[in-house]
XYZ file of C-alpha atoms in Angstrom:
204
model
C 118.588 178.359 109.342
C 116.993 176.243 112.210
C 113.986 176.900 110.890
C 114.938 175.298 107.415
C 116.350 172.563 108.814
C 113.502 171.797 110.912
C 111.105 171.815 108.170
C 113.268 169.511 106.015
C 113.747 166.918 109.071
C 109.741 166.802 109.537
C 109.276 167.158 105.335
C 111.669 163.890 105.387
C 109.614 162.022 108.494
C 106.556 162.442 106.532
C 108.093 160.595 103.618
C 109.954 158.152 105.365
C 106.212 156.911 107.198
C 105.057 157.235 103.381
C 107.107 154.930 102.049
C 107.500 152.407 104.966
C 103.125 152.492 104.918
C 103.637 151.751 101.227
C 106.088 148.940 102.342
C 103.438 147.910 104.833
C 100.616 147.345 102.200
C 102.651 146.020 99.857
C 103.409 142.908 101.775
C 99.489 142.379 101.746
C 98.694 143.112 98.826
C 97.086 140.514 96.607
C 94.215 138.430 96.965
C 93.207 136.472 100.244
C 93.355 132.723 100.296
C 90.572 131.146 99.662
C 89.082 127.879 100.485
C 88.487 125.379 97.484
C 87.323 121.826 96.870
C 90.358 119.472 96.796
C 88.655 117.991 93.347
C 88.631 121.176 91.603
C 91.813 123.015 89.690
C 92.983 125.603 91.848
C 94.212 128.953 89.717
C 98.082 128.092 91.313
C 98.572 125.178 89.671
C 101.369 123.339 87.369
C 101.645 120.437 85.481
C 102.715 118.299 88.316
C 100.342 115.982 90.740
C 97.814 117.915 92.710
C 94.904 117.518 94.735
C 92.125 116.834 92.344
C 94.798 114.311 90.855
C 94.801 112.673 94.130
C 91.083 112.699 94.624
C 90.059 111.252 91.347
C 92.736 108.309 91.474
C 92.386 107.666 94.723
C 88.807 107.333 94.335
C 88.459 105.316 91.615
C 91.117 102.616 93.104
C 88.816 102.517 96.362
C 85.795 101.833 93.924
C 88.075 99.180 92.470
C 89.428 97.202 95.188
C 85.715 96.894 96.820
C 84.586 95.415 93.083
C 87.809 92.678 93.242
C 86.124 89.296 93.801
C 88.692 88.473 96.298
C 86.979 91.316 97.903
C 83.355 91.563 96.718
C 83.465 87.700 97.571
C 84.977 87.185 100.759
C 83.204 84.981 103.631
C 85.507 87.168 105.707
C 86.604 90.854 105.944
C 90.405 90.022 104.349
C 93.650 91.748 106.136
C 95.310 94.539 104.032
C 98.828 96.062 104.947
C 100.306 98.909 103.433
C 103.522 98.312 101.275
C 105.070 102.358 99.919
C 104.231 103.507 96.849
C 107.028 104.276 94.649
C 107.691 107.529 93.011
C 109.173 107.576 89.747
C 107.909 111.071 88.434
C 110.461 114.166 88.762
C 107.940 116.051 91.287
C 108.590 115.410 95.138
C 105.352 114.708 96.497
C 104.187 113.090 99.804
C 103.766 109.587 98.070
C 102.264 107.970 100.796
C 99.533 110.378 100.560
C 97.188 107.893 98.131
C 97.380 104.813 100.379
C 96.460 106.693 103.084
C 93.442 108.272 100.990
C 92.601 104.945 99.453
C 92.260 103.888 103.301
C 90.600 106.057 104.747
C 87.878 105.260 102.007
C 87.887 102.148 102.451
C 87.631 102.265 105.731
C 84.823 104.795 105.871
C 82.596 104.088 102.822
C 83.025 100.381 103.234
C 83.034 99.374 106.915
C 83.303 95.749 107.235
C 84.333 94.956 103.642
C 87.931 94.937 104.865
C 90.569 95.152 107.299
C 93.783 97.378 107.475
C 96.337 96.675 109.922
C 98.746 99.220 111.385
C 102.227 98.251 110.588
C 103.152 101.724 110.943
C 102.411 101.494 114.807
C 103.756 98.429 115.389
C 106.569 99.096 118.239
C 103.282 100.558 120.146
C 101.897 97.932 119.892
C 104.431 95.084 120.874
C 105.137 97.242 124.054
C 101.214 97.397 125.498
C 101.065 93.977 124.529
C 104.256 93.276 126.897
C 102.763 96.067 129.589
C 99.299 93.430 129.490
C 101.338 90.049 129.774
C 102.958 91.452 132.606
C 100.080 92.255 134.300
C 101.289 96.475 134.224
C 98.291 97.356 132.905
C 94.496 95.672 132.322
C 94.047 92.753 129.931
C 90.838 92.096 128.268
C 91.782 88.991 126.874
C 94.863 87.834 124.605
C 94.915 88.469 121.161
C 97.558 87.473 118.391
C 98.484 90.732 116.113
C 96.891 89.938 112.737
C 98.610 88.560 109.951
C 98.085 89.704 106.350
C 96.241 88.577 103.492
C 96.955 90.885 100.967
C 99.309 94.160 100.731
C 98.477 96.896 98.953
C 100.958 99.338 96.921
C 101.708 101.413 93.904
C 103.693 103.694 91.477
C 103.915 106.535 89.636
C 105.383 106.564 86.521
C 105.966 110.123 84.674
C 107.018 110.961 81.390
C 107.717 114.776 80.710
C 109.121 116.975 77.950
C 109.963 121.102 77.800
C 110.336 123.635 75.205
C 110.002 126.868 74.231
C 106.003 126.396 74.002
C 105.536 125.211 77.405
C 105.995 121.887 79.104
C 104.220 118.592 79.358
C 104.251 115.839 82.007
C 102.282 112.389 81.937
C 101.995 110.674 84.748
C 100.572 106.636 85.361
C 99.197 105.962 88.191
C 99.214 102.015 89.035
C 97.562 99.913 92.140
C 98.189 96.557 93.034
C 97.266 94.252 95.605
C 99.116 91.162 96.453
C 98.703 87.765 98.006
C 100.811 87.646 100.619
C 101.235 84.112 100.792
C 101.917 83.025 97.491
C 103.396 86.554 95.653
C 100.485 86.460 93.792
C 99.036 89.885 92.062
C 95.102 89.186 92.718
C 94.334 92.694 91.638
C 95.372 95.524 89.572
C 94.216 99.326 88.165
C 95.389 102.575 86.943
C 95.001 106.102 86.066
C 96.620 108.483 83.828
C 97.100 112.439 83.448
C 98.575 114.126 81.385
C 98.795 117.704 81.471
C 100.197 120.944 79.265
C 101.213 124.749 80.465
C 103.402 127.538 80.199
C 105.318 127.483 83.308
C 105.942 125.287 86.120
C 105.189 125.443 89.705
C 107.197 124.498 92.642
C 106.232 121.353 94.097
C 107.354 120.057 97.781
């Protein structure tokens, strides 16, 4: 009797470290992640705004600010502050994320063209400029925090529709920049997508 029982116990541990190995792997299984041009359609993707969205739009409101005569023309490099972009689509994306691309290009393909000023970082900046006036730390020389000539924002508009074929979203990407001294809108472009699929992914 000790004997069966014995046998069944160690019959049972062997399937037990089966199935818990078979556990194991399973939580691996699949394919590894791979690394991908932000441009190109990845094969998780909905019908929502991506990467490659961001790329191309972001890229070709870069190319159009630089073009802007109030730009192109300028005897010098004008002041551009970042106002948010609005987000009027039903996807919950990091909206901020195409001034901050449209920037950075700016800033890197077109050095001298224009100027961005950090708003964002402005209680920083009021505080070293106290620490220099009172003599707390070294002071290279006074300068006045730069005004702005022109702020630069957008929207996204979407449109979508479901039904039992799939869904469909359209989305309109706009870019403005305006004069801040008189309101007015000195430049303006835009983009649109619209895509189709089967099923929807989650966006956050």
């Amino acid at each position: 009797m000790h004997i069966y029982f014995r046998s069944m116990f160690v019959g049972l541990g062997s399937l037990s470290l089966v199935v818990f190995a078979g556990c194991a792997s399973d939580k691996h299984a699949g394919k590894p992640a791979v690394q991908m041009d932000p441009s190109e359609h990845g094969f998780v993707a909905g019908t929502g705004v991506e990467s490659q969205d961001l790329v191309q739009v972001s890229d070709k409101m870069a190319r159009s600010i630089i073009a802007t005569p109030q730009i192109a023309n300028a005897k010098n490099p004008p002041t551009i502050g970042l106002l948010p972009v609005e987000n009027n689509t039903r996807f919950p994306i990091q909206k901020d994320i195409f001034n901050k691309r449209i920037k950075a290009l700016l800033n890197s393909k077109c050095a001298g063209k224009v100027t961005f000023v950090a708003r964002d970082r402005i209680d920083a900046l009021k505080k070293e400029k106290s620490m220099k006036a009172a003599g707390e730390v070294t002071n290279t020389g006074e300068k006045p925090l730069l005004g702005v000539d022109f702020f630069l924002t957008g929207e996204l508009t979407g449109l979508s529709s479901a039904s039992s074929a799939g869904r469909s979203d359209y989305v309109l990407y706009t870019f403005r920049l305006i004069d801040a001294e008189n309101s007015a809108e000195v430049w303006e472009d835009m983009d649109e997508i619209k895509k189709q699929g089967l099923e929807d992914a989650a966006y956050r």
